[in-house]
Coordinates of N, CA and C in Angstrom, one line a residue:
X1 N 166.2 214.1 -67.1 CA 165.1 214.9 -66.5 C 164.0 213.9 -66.1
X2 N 163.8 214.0 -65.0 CA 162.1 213.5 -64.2 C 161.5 214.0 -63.7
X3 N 160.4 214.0 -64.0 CA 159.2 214.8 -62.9 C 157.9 214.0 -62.4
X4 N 158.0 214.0 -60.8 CA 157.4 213.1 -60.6 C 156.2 213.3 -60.2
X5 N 154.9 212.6 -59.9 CA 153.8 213.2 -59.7 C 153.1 212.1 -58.2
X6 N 152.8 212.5 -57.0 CA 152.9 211.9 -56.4 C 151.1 211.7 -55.4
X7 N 150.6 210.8 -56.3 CA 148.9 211.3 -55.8 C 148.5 210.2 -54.4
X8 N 147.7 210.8 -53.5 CA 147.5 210.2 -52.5 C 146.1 210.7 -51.3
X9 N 146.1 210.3 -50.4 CA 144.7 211.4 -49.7 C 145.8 212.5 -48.6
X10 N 144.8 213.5 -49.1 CA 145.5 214.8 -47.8 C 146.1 214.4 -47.0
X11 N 145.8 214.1 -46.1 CA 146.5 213.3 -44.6 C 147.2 212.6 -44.4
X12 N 147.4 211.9 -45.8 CA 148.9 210.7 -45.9 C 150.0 212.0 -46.7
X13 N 149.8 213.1 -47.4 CA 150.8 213.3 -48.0 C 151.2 214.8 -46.9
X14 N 150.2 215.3 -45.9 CA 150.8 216.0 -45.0 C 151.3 214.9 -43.9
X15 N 151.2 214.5 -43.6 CA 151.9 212.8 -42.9 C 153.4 212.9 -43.4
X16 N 153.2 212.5 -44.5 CA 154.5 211.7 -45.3 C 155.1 212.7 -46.0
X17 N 154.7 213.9 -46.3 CA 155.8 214.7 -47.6 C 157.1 214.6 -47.4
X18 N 158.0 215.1 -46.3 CA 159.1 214.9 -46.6 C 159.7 214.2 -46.8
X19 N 159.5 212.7 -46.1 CA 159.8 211.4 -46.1 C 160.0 210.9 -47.5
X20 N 158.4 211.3 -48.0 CA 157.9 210.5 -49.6 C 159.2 211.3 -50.6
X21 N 159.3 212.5 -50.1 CA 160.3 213.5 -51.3 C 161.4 212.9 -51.0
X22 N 162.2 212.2 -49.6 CA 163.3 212.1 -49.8 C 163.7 210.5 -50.4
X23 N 162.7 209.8 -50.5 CA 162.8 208.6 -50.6 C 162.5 208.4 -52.1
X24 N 162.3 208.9 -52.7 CA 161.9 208.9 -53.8 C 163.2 209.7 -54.8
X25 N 163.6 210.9 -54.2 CA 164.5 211.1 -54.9 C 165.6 210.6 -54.7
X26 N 166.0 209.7 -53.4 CA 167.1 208.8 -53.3 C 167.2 207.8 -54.1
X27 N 165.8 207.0 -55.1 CA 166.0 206.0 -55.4 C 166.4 206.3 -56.9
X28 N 166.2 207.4 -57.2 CA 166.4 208.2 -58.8 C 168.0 208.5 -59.0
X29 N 168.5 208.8 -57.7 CA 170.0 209.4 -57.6 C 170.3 208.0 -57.1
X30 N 170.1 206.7 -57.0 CA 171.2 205.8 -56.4 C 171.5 205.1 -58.0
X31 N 169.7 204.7 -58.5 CA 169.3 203.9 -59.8 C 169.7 204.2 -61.1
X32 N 169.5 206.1 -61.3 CA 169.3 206.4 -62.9 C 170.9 207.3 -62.4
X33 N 171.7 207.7 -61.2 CA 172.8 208.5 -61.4 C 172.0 209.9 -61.6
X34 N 171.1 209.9 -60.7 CA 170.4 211.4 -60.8 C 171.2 211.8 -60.5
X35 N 171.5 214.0 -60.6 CA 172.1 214.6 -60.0 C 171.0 214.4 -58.7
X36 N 171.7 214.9 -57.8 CA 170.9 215.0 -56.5 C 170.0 216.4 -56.2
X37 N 170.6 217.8 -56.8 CA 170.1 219.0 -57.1 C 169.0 218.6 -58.1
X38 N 168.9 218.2 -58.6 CA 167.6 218.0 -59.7 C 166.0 217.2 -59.0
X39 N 165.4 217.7 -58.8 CA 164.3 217.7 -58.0 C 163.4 218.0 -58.6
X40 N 162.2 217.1 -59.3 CA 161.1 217.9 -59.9 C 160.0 217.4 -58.8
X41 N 159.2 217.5 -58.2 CA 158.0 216.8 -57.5 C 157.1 217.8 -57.6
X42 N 155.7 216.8 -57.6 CA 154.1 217.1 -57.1 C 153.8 216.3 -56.8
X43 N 153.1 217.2 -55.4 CA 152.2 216.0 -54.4 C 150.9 216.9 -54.8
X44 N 150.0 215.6 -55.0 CA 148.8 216.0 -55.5 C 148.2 215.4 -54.5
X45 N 147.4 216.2 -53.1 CA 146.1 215.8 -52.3 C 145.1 215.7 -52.8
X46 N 144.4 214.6 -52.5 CA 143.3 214.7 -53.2 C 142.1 214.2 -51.6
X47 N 140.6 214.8 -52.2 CA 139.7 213.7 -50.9 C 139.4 212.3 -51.4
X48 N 139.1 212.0 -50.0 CA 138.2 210.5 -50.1 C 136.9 210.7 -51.6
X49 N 136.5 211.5 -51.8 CA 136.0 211.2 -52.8 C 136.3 211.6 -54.3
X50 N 137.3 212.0 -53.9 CA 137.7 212.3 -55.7 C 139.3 211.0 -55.6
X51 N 139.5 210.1 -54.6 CA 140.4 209.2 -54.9 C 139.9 207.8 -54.7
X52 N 139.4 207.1 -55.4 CA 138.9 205.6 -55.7 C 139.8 204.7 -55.6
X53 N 140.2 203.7 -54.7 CA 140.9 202.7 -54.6 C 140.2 201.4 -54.6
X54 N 140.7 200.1 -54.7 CA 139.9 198.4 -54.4 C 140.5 198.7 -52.7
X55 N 139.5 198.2 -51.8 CA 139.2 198.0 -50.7 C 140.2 196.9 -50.2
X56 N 141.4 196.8 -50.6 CA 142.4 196.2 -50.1 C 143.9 196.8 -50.2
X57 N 143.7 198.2 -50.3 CA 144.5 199.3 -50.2 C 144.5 200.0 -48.7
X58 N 145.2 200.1 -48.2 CA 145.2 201.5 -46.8 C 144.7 202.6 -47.2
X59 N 144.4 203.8 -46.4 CA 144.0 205.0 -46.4 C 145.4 205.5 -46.9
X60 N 146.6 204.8 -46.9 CA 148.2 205.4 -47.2 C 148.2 205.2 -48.5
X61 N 147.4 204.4 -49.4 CA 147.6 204.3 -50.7 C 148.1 205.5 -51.2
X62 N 149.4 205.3 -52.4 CA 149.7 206.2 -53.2 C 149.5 205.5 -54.8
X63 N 149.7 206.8 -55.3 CA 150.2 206.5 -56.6 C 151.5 207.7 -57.4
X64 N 152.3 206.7 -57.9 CA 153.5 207.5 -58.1 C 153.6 207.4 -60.0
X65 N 153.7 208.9 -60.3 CA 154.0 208.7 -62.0 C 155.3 209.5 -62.2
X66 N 156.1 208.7 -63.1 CA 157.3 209.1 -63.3 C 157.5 209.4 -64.7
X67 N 157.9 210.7 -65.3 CA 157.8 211.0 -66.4 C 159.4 211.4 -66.8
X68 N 160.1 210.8 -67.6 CA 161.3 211.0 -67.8 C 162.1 210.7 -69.3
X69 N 163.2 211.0 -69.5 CA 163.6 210.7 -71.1 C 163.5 209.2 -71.2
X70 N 163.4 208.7 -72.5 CA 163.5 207.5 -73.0 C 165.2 207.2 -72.6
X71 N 165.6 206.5 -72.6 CA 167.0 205.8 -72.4 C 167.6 204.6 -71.4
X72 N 167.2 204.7 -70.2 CA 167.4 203.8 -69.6 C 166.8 202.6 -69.6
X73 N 168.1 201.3 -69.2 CA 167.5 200.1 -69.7 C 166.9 199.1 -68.1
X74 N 166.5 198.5 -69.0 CA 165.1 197.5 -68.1 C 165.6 197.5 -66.8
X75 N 166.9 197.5 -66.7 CA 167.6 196.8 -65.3 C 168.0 198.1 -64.3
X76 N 167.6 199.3 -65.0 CA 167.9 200.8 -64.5 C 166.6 200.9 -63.6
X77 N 165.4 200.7 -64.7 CA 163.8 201.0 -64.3 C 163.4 200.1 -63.0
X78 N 163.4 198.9 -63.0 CA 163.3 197.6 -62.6 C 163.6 198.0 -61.1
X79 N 165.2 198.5 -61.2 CA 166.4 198.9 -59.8 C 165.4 200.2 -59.2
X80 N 165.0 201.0 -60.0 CA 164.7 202.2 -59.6 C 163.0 201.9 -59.0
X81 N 162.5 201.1 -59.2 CA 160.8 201.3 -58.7 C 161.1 200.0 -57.8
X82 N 162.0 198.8 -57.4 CA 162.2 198.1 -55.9 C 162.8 199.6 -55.2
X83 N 163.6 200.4 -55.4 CA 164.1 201.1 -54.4 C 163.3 202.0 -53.8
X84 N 162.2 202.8 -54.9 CA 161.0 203.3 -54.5 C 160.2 202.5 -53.1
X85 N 160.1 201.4 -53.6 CA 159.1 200.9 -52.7 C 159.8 200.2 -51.2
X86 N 161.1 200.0 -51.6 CA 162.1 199.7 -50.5 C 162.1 200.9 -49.4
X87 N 162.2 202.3 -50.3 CA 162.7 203.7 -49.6 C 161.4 203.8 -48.7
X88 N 160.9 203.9 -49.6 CA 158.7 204.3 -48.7 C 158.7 203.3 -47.5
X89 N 158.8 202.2 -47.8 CA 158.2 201.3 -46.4 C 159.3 201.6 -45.3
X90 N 160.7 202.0 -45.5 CA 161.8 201.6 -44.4 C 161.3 203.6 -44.0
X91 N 161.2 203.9 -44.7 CA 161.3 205.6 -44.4 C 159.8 206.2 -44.0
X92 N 158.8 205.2 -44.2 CA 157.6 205.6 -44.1 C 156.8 205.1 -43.5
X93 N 156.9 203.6 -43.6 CA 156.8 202.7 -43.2 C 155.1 202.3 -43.7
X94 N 154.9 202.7 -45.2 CA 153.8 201.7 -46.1 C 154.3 201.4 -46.8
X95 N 153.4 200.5 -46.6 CA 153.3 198.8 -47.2 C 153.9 199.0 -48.6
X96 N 154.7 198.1 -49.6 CA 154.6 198.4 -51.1 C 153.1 197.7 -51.7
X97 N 152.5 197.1 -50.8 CA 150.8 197.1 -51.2 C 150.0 198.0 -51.7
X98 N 150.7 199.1 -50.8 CA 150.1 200.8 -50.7 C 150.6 201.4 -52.2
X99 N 151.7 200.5 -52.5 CA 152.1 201.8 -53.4 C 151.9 201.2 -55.3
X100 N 151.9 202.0 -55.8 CA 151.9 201.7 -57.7 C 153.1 202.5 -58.7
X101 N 153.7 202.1 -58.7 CA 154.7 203.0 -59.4 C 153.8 203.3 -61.1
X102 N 154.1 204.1 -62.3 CA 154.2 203.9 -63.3 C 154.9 205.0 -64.0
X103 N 156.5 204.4 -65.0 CA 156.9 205.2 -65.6 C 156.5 205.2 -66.6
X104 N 156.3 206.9 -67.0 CA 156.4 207.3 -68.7 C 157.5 207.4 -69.4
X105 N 158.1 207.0 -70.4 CA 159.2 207.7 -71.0 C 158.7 208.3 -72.1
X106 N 159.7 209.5 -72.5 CA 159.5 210.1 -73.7 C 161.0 210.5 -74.6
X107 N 160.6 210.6 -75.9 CA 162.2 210.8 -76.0 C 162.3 212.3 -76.2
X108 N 163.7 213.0 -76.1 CA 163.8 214.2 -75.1 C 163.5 215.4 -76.4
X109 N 163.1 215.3 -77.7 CA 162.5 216.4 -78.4 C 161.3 216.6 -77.8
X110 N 161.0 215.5 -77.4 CA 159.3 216.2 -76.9 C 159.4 216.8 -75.6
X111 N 160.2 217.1 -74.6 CA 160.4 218.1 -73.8 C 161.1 219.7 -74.2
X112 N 160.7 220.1 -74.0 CA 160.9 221.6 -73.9 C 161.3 222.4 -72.5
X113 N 162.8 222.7 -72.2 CA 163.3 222.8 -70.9 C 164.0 224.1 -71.3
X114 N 164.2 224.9 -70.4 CA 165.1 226.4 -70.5 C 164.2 227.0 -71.8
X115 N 163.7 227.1 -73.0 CA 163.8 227.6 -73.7 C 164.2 226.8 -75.0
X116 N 164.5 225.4 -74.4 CA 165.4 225.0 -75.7 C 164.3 223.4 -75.8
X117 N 164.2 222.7 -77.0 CA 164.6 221.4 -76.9 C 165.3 220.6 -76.0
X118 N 164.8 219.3 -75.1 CA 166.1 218.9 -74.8 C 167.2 218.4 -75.0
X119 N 166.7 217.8 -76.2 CA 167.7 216.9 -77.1 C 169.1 218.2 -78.1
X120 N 168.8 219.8 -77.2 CA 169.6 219.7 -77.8 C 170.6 220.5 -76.8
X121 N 169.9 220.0 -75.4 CA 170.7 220.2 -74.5 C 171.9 219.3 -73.6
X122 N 172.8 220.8 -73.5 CA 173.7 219.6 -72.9 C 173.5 219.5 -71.3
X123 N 173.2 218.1 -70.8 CA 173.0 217.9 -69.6 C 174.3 217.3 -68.6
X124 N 174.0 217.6 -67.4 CA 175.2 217.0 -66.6 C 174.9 215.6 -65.7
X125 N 174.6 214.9 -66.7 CA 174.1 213.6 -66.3 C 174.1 213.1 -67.7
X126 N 174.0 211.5 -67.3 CA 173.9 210.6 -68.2 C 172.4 210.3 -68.2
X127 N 172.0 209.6 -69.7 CA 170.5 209.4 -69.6 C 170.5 207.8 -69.4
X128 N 171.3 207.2 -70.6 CA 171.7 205.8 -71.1 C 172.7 205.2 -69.7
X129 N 171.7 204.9 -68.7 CA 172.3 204.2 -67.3 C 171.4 202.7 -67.3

Protein backbone atom coordinates (compact mmCIF):
# COMPACT_ATOMS: atom_id res chain seq x y z
CA UNK A 1 0.00 0.00 0.00
CA UNK A 2 1.01 3.77 -0.99
CA UNK A 3 -0.50 6.84 -0.98
CA UNK A 4 0.86 9.55 -2.40
CA UNK A 5 0.60 13.16 -1.77
CA UNK A 6 1.57 15.45 -4.51
CA UNK A 7 1.93 19.35 -3.47
CA UNK A 8 2.70 22.03 -5.99
CA UNK A 9 1.08 25.60 -7.30
CA UNK A 10 -2.35 25.37 -9.21
CA UNK A 11 -1.05 25.82 -12.56
CA UNK A 12 1.74 23.30 -12.54
CA UNK A 13 -0.61 20.57 -11.23
CA UNK A 14 -3.48 21.60 -13.82
CA UNK A 15 -0.49 21.67 -16.39
CA UNK A 16 0.92 18.40 -15.31
CA UNK A 17 -1.73 16.08 -13.52
CA UNK A 18 -1.89 13.40 -15.83
CA UNK A 19 1.63 13.20 -16.70
CA UNK A 20 2.70 13.62 -12.78
CA UNK A 21 -0.04 10.59 -12.07
CA UNK A 22 1.40 8.52 -14.72
CA UNK A 23 4.90 8.94 -14.00
CA UNK A 24 4.83 8.43 -10.71
CA UNK A 25 2.82 5.50 -10.61
CA UNK A 26 5.10 3.92 -13.17
CA UNK A 27 7.97 4.28 -10.99
CA UNK A 28 6.05 2.44 -7.97
CA UNK A 29 5.02 -0.55 -10.43
CA UNK A 30 8.49 -0.87 -12.24
CA UNK A 31 10.59 -0.34 -8.41
CA UNK A 32 8.36 -1.79 -5.47
CA UNK A 33 6.36 -4.53 -8.17
CA UNK A 34 3.23 -2.30 -7.57
CA UNK A 35 0.08 -3.75 -8.83
CA UNK A 36 -0.66 -1.34 -11.52
CA UNK A 37 -4.66 -1.10 -10.45
CA UNK A 38 -3.48 0.15 -7.08
CA UNK A 39 -3.55 3.85 -7.34
CA UNK A 40 -3.76 6.04 -4.35
CA UNK A 41 -3.01 9.94 -5.33
CA UNK A 42 -3.49 13.60 -4.08
CA UNK A 43 -2.68 16.49 -5.78
CA UNK A 44 -2.85 19.18 -3.39
CA UNK A 45 -2.94 22.90 -5.27
CA UNK A 46 -1.93 25.23 -3.41
CA UNK A 47 -1.34 29.46 -4.05
CA UNK A 48 1.77 31.41 -4.38
CA UNK A 49 1.18 32.34 -0.91
CA UNK A 50 0.38 29.53 1.08
CA UNK A 51 3.48 27.58 -0.92
CA UNK A 52 7.07 28.96 0.20
CA UNK A 53 9.96 27.77 -1.74
CA UNK A 54 14.18 29.07 -1.75
CA UNK A 55 14.25 31.28 -4.81
CA UNK A 56 16.20 28.68 -6.76
CA UNK A 57 13.24 26.52 -7.42
CA UNK A 58 10.82 27.01 -10.65
CA UNK A 59 7.24 28.05 -10.38
CA UNK A 60 7.10 23.84 -11.28
CA UNK A 61 8.46 23.04 -7.92
CA UNK A 62 6.85 20.00 -6.38
CA UNK A 63 6.82 18.15 -3.46
CA UNK A 64 6.11 14.48 -3.37
CA UNK A 65 5.22 12.38 -0.04
CA UNK A 66 5.10 8.86 -0.07
CA UNK A 67 3.51 6.93 2.64
CA UNK A 68 3.79 3.21 2.42
CA UNK A 69 4.45 -0.21 4.51
CA UNK A 70 7.73 -0.63 6.14
CA UNK A 71 9.57 -3.40 4.11
CA UNK A 72 11.34 -2.52 1.23
CA UNK A 73 15.06 -2.40 1.13
CA UNK A 74 17.45 0.62 0.53
CA UNK A 75 17.97 -0.42 -3.07
CA UNK A 76 13.99 -0.67 -3.75
CA UNK A 77 13.57 3.09 -2.28
CA UNK A 78 16.77 4.55 -3.78
CA UNK A 79 15.40 2.66 -7.50
CA UNK A 80 12.09 4.10 -6.85
CA UNK A 81 12.67 8.03 -6.10
CA UNK A 82 15.76 8.15 -9.40
CA UNK A 83 12.71 6.83 -11.44
CA UNK A 84 10.35 9.45 -9.92
CA UNK A 85 12.49 12.05 -10.96
CA UNK A 86 13.67 10.34 -14.25
CA UNK A 87 9.64 9.80 -15.06
CA UNK A 88 8.84 13.76 -14.23
CA UNK A 89 11.54 15.39 -16.30
CA UNK A 90 11.35 12.90 -19.60
CA UNK A 91 7.27 12.99 -19.13
CA UNK A 92 7.07 16.48 -17.96
CA UNK A 93 9.83 17.84 -18.54
CA UNK A 94 11.00 19.46 -14.75
CA UNK A 95 13.87 19.72 -13.72
CA UNK A 96 14.67 17.01 -10.66
CA UNK A 97 15.78 20.52 -9.16
CA UNK A 98 12.05 21.11 -9.15
CA UNK A 99 11.33 18.07 -7.43
CA UNK A 100 11.81 16.59 -3.38
CA UNK A 101 10.76 13.27 -2.90
CA UNK A 102 10.13 12.04 0.85
CA UNK A 103 9.19 8.54 1.90
CA UNK A 104 7.30 7.58 5.07
CA UNK A 105 7.17 4.08 6.10
CA UNK A 106 5.00 2.57 8.56
CA UNK A 107 4.65 -0.86 9.64
CA UNK A 108 1.30 -2.24 8.30
CA UNK A 109 -0.70 -2.53 11.96
CA UNK A 110 -0.79 0.98 11.83
CA UNK A 111 -2.90 1.07 8.70
CA UNK A 112 -6.33 0.36 8.71
CA UNK A 113 -7.67 -0.73 5.13
CA UNK A 114 -11.21 -2.48 4.16
CA UNK A 115 -12.18 -2.68 7.71
CA UNK A 116 -9.34 -4.74 8.80
CA UNK A 117 -5.75 -4.23 9.98
CA UNK A 118 -3.29 -4.56 7.27
CA UNK A 119 -1.09 -6.77 8.71
CA UNK A 120 -3.73 -9.07 8.71
CA UNK A 121 -4.42 -8.77 5.23
CA UNK A 122 -3.77 -10.76 2.54
CA UNK A 123 -2.37 -8.71 -0.23
CA UNK A 124 -1.67 -9.45 -3.98
CA UNK A 125 1.67 -8.10 -3.98
CA UNK A 126 4.83 -8.42 -2.27
CA UNK A 127 5.98 -5.75 0.27
CA UNK A 128 9.71 -7.14 0.98
CA UNK A 129 11.06 -6.09 -2.82
Amino acid sequence: MSHIKIYALQPTIEQFRPQLSHAIHQALVENLNYPMEKKFQRFIALTMEDFLYPNDRSQYYLIIEISMFEGRSIEAKKGLIQSIFTNIEQQCGISPQDIEITIFETPKCNWGIRGQNADELQLNYQVNV
